[in-house]
Structure formats: structure tokens, C-alpha cells
mmCIF file of C-alpha atoms in Angstrom:
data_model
loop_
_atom_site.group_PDB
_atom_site.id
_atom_site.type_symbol
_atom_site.label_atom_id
_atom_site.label_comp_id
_atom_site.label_asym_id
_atom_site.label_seq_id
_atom_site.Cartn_x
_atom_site.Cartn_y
_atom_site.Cartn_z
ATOM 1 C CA UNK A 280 75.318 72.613 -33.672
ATOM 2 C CA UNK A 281 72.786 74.152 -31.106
ATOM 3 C CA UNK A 282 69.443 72.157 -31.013
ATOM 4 C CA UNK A 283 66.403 73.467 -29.159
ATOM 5 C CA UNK A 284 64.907 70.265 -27.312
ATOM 6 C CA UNK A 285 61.299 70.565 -25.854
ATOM 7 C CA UNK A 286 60.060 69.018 -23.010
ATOM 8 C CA UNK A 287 56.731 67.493 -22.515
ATOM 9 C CA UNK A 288 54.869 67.324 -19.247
ATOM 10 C CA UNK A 289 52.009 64.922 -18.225
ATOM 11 C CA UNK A 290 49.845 65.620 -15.841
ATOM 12 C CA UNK A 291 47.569 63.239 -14.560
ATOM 13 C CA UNK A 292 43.841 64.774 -13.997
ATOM 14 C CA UNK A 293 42.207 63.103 -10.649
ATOM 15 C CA UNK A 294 38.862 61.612 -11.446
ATOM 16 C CA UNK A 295 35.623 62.454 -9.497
ATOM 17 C CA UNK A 296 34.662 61.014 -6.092
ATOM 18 C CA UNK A 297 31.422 59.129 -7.380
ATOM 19 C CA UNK A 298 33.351 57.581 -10.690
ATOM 20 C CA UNK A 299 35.918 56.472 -7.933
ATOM 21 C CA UNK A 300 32.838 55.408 -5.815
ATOM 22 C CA UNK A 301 30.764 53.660 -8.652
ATOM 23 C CA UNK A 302 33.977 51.466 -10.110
ATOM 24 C CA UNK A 303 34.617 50.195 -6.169
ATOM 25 C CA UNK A 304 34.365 46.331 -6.024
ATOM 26 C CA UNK A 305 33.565 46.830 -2.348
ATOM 27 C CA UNK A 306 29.997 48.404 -3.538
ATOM 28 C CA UNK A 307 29.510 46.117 -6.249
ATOM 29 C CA UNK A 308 29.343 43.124 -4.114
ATOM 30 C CA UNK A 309 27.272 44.856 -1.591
ATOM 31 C CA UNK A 310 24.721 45.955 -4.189
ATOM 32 C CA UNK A 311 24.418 42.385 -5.492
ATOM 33 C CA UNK A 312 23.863 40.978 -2.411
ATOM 34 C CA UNK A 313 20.974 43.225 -1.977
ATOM 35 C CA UNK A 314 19.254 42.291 -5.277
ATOM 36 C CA UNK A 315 19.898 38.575 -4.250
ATOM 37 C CA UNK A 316 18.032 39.537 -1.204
ATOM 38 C CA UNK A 317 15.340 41.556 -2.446
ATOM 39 C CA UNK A 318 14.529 38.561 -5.018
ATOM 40 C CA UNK A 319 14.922 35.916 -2.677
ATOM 41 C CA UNK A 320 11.502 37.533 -1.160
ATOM 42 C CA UNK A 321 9.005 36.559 -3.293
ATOM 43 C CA UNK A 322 11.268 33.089 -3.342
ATOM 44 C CA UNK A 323 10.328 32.535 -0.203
ATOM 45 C CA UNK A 324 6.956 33.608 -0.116
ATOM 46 C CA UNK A 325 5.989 30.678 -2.767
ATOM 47 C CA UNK A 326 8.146 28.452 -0.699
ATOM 48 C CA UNK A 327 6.032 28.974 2.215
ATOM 49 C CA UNK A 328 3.339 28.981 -0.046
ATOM 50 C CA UNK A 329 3.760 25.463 -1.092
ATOM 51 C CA UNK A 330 4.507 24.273 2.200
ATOM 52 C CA UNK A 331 1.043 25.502 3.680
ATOM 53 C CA UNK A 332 -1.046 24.227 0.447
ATOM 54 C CA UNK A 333 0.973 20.884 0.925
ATOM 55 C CA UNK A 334 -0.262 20.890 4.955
ATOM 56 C CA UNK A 335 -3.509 21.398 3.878
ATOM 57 C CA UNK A 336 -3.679 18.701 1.258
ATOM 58 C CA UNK A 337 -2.429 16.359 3.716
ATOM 59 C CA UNK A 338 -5.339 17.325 6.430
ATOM 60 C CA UNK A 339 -8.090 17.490 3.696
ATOM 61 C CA UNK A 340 -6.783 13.856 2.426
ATOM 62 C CA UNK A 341 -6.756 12.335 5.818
ATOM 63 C CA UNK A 342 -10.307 13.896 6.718
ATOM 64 C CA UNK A 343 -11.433 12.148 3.214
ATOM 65 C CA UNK A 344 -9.541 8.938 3.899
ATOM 66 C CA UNK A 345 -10.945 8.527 7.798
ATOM 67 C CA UNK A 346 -14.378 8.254 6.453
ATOM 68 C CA UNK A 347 -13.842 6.600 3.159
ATOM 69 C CA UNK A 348 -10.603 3.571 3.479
ATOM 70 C CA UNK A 349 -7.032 4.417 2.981
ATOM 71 C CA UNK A 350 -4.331 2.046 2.043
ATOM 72 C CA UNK A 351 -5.979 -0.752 1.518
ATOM 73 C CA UNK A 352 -3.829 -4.690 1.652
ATOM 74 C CA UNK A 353 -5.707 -7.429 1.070
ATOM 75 C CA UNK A 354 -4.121 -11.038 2.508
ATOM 76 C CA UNK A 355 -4.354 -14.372 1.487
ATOM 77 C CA UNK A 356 -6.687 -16.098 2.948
ATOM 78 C CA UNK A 357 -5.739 -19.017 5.730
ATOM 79 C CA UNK A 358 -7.364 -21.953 6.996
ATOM 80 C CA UNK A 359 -6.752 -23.149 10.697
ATOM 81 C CA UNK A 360 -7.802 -27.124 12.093
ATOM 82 C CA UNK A 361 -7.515 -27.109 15.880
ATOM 83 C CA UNK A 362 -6.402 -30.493 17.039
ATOM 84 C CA UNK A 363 -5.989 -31.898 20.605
ATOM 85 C CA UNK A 364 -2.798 -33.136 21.831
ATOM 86 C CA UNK A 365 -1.247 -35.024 25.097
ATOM 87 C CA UNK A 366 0.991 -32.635 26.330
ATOM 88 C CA UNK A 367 1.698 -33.930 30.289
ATOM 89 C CA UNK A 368 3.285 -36.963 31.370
ATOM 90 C CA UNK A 369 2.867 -40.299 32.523
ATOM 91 C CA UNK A 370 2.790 -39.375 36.242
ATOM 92 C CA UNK A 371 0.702 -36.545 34.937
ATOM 93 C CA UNK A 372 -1.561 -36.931 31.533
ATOM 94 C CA UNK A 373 -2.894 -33.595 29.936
ATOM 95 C CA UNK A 374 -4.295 -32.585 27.156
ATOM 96 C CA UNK A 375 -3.470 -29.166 25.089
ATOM 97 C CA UNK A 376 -4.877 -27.703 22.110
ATOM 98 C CA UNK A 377 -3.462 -25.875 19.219
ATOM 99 C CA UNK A 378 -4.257 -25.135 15.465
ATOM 100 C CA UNK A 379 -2.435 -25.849 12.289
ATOM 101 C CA UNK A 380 -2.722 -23.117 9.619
ATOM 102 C CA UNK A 381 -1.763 -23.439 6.281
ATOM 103 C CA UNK A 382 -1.801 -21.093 2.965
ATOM 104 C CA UNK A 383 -3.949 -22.279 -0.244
ATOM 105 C CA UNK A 384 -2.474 -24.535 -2.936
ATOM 106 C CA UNK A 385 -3.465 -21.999 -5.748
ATOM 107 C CA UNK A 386 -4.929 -18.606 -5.121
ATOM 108 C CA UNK A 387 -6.271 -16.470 -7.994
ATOM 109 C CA UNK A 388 -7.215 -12.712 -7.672
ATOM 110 C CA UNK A 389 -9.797 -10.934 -9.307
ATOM 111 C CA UNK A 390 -9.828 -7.073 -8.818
ATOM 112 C CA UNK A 391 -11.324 -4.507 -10.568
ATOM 113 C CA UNK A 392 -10.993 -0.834 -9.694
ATOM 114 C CA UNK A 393 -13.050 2.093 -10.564
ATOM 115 C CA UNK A 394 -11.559 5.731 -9.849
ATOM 116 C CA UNK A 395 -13.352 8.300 -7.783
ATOM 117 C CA UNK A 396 -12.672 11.484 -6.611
ATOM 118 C CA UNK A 397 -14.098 13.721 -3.517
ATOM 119 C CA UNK A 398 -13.287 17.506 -3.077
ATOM 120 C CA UNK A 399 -12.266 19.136 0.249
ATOM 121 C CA UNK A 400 -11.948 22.607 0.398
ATOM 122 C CA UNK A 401 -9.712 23.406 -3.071
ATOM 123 C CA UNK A 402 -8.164 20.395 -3.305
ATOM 124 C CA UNK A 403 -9.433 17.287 -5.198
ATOM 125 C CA UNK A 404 -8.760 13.878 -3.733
ATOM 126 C CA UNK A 405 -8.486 10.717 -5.577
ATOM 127 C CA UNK A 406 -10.179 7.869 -4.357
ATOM 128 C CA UNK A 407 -11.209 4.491 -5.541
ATOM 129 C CA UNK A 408 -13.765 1.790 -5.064
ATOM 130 C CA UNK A 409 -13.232 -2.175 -5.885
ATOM 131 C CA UNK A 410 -14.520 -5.364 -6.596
ATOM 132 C CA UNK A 411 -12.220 -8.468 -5.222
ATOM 133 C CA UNK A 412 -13.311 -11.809 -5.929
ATOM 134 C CA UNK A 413 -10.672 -14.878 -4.828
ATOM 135 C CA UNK A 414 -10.561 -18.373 -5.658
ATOM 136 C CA UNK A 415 -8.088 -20.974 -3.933
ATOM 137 C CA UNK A 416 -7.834 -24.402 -2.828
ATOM 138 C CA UNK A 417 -6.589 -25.750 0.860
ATOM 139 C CA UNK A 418 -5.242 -29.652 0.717
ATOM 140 C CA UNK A 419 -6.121 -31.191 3.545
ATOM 141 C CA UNK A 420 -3.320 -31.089 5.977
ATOM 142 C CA UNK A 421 -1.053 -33.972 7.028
ATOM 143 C CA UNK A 422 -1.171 -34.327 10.893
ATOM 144 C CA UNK A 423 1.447 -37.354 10.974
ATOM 145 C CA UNK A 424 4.325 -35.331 12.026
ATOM 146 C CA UNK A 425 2.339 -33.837 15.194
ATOM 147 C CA UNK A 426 3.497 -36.550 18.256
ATOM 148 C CA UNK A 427 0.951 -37.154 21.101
ATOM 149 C CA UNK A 428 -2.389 -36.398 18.934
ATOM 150 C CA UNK A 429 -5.378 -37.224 20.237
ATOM 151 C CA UNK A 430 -8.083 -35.501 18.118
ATOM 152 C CA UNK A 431 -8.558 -33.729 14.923
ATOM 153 C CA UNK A 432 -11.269 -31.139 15.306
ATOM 154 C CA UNK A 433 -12.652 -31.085 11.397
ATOM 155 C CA UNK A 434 -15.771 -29.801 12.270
ATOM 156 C CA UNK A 435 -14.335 -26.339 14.053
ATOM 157 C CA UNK A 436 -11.638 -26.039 11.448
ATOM 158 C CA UNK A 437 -12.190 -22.078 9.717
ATOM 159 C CA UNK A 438 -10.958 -20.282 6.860
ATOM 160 C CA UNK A 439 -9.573 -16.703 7.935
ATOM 161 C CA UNK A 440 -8.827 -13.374 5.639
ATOM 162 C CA UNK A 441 -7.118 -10.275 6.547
ATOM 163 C CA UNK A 442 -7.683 -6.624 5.592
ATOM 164 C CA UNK A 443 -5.572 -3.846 6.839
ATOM 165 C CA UNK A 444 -8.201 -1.231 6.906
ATOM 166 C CA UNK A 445 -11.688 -2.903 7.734
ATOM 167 C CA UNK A 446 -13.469 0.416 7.640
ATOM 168 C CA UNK A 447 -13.088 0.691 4.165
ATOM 169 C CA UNK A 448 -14.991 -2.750 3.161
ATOM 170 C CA UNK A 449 -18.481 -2.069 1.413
ATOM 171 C CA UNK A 450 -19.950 -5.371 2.360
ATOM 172 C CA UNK A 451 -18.733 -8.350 4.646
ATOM 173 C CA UNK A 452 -16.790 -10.597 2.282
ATOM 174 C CA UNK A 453 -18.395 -13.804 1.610
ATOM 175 C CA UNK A 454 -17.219 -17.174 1.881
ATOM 176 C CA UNK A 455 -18.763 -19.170 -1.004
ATOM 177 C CA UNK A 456 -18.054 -23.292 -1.447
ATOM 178 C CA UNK A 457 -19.580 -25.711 -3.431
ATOM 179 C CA UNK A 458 -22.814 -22.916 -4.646
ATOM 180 C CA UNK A 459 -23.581 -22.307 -0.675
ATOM 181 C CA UNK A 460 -22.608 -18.876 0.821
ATOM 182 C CA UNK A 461 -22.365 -17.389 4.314
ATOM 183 C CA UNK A 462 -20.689 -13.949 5.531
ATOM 184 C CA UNK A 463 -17.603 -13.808 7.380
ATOM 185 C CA UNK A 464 -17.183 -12.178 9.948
ATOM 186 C CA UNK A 465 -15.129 -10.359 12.894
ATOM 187 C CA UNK A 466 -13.208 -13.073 14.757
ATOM 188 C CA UNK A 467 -13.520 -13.514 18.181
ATOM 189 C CA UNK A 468 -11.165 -16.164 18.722
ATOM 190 C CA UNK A 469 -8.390 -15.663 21.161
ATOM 191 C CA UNK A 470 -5.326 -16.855 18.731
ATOM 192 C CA UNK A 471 -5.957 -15.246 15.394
ATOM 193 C CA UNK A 472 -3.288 -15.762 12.043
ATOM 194 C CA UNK A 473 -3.914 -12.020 11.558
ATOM 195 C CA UNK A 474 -4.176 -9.165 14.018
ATOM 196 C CA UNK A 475 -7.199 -8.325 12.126
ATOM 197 C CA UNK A 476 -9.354 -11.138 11.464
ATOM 198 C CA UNK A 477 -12.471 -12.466 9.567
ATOM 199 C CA UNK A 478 -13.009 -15.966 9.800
ATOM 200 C CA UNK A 479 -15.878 -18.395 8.904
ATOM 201 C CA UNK A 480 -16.264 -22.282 9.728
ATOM 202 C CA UNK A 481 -14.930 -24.310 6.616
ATOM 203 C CA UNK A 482 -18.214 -26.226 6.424
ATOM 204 C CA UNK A 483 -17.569 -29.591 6.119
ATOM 205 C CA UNK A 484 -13.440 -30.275 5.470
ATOM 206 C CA UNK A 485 -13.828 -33.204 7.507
ATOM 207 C CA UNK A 486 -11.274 -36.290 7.981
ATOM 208 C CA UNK A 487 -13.776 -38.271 5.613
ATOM 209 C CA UNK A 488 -13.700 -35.636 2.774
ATOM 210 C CA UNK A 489 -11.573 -35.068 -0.336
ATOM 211 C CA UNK A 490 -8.300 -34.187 -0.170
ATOM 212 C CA UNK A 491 -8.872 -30.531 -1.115
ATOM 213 C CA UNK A 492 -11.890 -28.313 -1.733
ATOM 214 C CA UNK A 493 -12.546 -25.209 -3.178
ATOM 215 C CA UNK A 494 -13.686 -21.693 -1.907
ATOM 216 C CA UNK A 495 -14.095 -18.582 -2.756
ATOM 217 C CA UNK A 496 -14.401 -14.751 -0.896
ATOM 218 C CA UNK A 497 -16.067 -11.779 -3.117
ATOM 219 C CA UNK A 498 -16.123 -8.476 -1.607
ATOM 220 C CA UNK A 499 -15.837 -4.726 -2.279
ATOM 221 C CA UNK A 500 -13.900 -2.128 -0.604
ATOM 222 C CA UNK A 501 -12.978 1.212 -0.779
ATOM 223 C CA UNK A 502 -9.195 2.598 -0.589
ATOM 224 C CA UNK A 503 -6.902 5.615 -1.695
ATOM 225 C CA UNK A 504 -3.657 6.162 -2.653
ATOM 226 C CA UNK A 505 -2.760 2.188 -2.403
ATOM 227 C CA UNK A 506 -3.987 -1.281 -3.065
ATOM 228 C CA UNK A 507 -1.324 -4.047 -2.308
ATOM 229 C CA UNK A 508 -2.430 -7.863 -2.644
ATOM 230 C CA UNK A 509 -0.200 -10.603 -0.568
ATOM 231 C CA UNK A 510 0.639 -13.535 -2.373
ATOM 232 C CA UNK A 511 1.446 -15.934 -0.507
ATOM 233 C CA UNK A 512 -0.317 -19.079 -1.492
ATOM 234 C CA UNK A 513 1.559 -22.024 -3.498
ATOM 235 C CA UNK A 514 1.011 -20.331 -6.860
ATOM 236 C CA UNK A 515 -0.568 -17.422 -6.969
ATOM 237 C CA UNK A 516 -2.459 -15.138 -10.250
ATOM 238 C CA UNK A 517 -3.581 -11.752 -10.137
ATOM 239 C CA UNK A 518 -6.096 -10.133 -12.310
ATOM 240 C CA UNK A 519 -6.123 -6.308 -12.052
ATOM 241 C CA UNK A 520 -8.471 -4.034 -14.275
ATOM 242 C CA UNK A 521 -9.435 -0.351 -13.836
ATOM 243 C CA UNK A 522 -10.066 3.073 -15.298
ATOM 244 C CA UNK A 523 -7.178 4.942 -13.818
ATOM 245 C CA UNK A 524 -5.004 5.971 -16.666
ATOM 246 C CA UNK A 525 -1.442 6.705 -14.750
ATOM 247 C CA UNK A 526 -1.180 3.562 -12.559
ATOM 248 C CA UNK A 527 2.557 2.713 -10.740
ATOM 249 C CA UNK A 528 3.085 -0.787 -10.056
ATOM 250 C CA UNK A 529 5.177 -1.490 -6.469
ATOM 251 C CA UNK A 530 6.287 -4.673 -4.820
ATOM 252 C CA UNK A 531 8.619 -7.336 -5.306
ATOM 253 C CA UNK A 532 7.440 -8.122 -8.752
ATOM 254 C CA UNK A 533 6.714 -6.339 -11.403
ATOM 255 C CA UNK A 534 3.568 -7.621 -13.583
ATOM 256 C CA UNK A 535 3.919 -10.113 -16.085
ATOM 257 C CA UNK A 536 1.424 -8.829 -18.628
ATOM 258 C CA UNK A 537 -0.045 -5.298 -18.508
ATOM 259 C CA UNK A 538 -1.838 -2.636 -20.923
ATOM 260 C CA UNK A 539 -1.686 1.352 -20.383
ATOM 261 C CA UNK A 540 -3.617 3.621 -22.026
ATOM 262 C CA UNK A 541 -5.904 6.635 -21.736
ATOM 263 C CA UNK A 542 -8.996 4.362 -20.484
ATOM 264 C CA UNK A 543 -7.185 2.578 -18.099
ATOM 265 C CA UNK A 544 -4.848 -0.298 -17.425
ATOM 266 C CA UNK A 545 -4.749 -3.887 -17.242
ATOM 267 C CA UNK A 546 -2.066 -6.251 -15.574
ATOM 268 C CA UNK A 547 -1.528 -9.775 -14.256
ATOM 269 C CA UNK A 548 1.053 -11.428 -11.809
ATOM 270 C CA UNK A 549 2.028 -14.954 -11.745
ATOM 271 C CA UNK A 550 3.883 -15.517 -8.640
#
């Protein structure tokens, strides 16, 4: 049997430079890298954007700030009874003085906070004003553990209050007890509670007197960005009102009681 058999051949056509070109992994990394790059431009110009708006913010808010009260903390108030004291010895008798400071009993807070704003340049900075009223109670202090005393000086004892930023303070707080009022003021004394001081004489806690009395401080102040209150009486309430709508509350404590909503906020502490 004879069988014709037919052969087939294949032949394998060699494909264009660019198709070999265009399908190379080599340029396809290459070319994204470039449109990574090229978008990364305007990227970057925003980011440097931001940063230089941000700058400025920060300048325009400290300009504000300088002339209107930053932070603001407001301390608890202190009262401080020199005494006199024999400090030498027998061969050699002297006298020394010191004070005794001590915190209120009770200490309630009154503050109430109205939001402001001032504009610098483009930007808008938020600001606030307040009204602090305090009422607290000192007991009068046992002197029975001090050895060696000599003499309590009632008459020079004073009742000092601390403020972080003094600039800020609208009017000098006043000292108020028993319906009679005075304005404290900058303390000169050498040994101060606070680094910055206002004091006032306690008018009349005397050896003779009851064994506490009353006082209170009303003020207003301006501040930004923060208004902290130390607590650091016996027992201590805060009252805190305002119109600011998107308060955060900071510290060791959160409130006990507080209201949010699009007038404002109210809260209290009880610490």
C-alpha cells in the first residue's frame, strides 16, 4: 500500500520592535513611576500649602492672644498667718518668722463664659471673655503643733489667689467678706504661695474671732483656647455655663453633670 504523507511546516512570524517594546515590564514600571511622580506634585504643593496656612494661624493667634489673655488657670485661693517663733538657743535666744498657709474648707466656683472671636488677616480666632465669682471658707488654723511660738500675727494674716496669665484679667479681683469689699492686688511680699500673686489682708481673722469666716473673689478675665480651674480646697464645686456649642472637657475628672447643645453647655464638678 503506498500512502502519500504531507508535511506541515510552522513558521513562527517575529513581532514588531515597538509591540516587543510596549509589552516590556522594564517600561511599565518606569512609566508608573513617572505618573506617581507627576501626581505627587500637586500632593505636595497642598502639603506645603497647609503647612504655611498652619504657620500663619499660629503667628496671627499668638499676635491676638499677646494682647487679649491666653490660657487662662485660675487657683484656689490661700490664706497665709505669719507667726513668730524662737528659733536660737539658750546661750543664744532668736526669734524667726514664718507663715502657715492653708487651702479653704469648701470652695465653690462660679464661671460663666461668653465666646468671642477676632480676625487676623484670613483667619478667625476664637476667643472668650468670663465672669468668675468664688466662695470658700478658711478654719482658723491650729498653731499647737508649731514648738517655740511666740506670736500669732492675726492682724497681717492675707488671703492670696493665683492667675497664670494676669494680663488677661478685666478688673482686679475683689475680695468681698461679711458685705465689705476691697481690691486685691499685686503682692509684694518676699515669700509668696504662688509665683504670681494677688493678695489682700484678711480683715479681721483674729485669735478672738470665729472659728471660720467666709469670703469671696469676683472677677472677669479674658482667655483663649483654655480655661482650667484648680481644685484644691477640702471639697470643692464648680459651676460652668457658656455659649460655646463644641466644648471638650480635660483634667483629672470628668464633670459630674453637664448639658450640650447648639446654645451652649452647662457642667458641674464635685471634687
Amino acid at each position: 500500500m503506498i500512502t502519500n504523507s504531507t508535511s506541515t511546516h510552522f513558521v513562527e512570524k517575529q513581532k514588531p520592535s515597538w509591540q516587543k517594546i510596549s509589552e516590556s515590564w522594564t517600561l511599565k514600571i518606569v512609566v508608573l513611576l513617572l505618573m506617581a511622580l507627576l501626581l505627587s506634585i500637586p500632593t505636595l504643593w497642598i502639603d506645603g500649602l497647609i503647612s504655611e496656612r498652619r504657620v500663619n494661624f499660629h503667628h496671627a493667634r499668638n499676635s491676638v492672644e499677646s494682647m487679649w489673655g491666653g490660657k487662662q488657670t485660675i487657683g484656689t485661693p490661700v490664706i497665709g498667718i505669719p507667726y513668730v517663733y524662737g528659733c536660737g538657743t539658750k546661750q543664744d535666744p532668736k526669734t524667726c518668722s514664718e507663715m502657715l498657709y492653708r487651702f479653704p474648707e469648701n470652695l465653690e466656683t462660679f464661671v460663666k463664659i461668653q465666646s468671642k472671636s477676632r480676625t487676623k488677616g484670613i483667619f478667625e480666632i476664637p476667643l472668650y471673655s468670663s465672669q468668675v465669682k468664688m466662695k470658700f471658707d478658711f478654719k482658723k488654723p491650729n498653731f499647737k503643733e508649731i514648738a517655740h511660738i511666740k506670736r500669732i500675727q492675726w492682724e497681717d494674716a492675707k488671703v492670696y489667689f493665683s492667675m497664670e496669665n494676669t494680663k488677661g484679667i478685666l478688673s482686679s479681683p475683689q475680695l468681698k467678706k461679711n458685705k465689705h469689699s476691697e481690691f486685691m492686688t499685686i503682692c509684694q511680699d518676699r515669700d509668696v504661695p504662688f509665683e504670681k500673686s494677688l493678695c489682700l489682708l484678711a480683715n479681721g481673722f483674729s485669735q478672738s474671732g470665729q472659728e471660720s469666716q467666709t469670703y469671696e473673689i469676683e472677677f472677669e478675665v479674658n482667655g483663649s483656647q483654655e480655661l482650667n480651674i484648680v481644685t484644691s480646697a477640702g471639697e470643692n464645686n464648680v459651676h460652668m455655663s457658656s455659649d460655646w456649642a463644641h466644648p471638650e472637657f480635660i483634667g483629672f475628672q470628668l464633670p459630674t453633670h453637664r448639658e450640650v447643645n447648639e446654645s451652649g453647655f452647662s457642667s458641674q464638678w464635685k471634687v
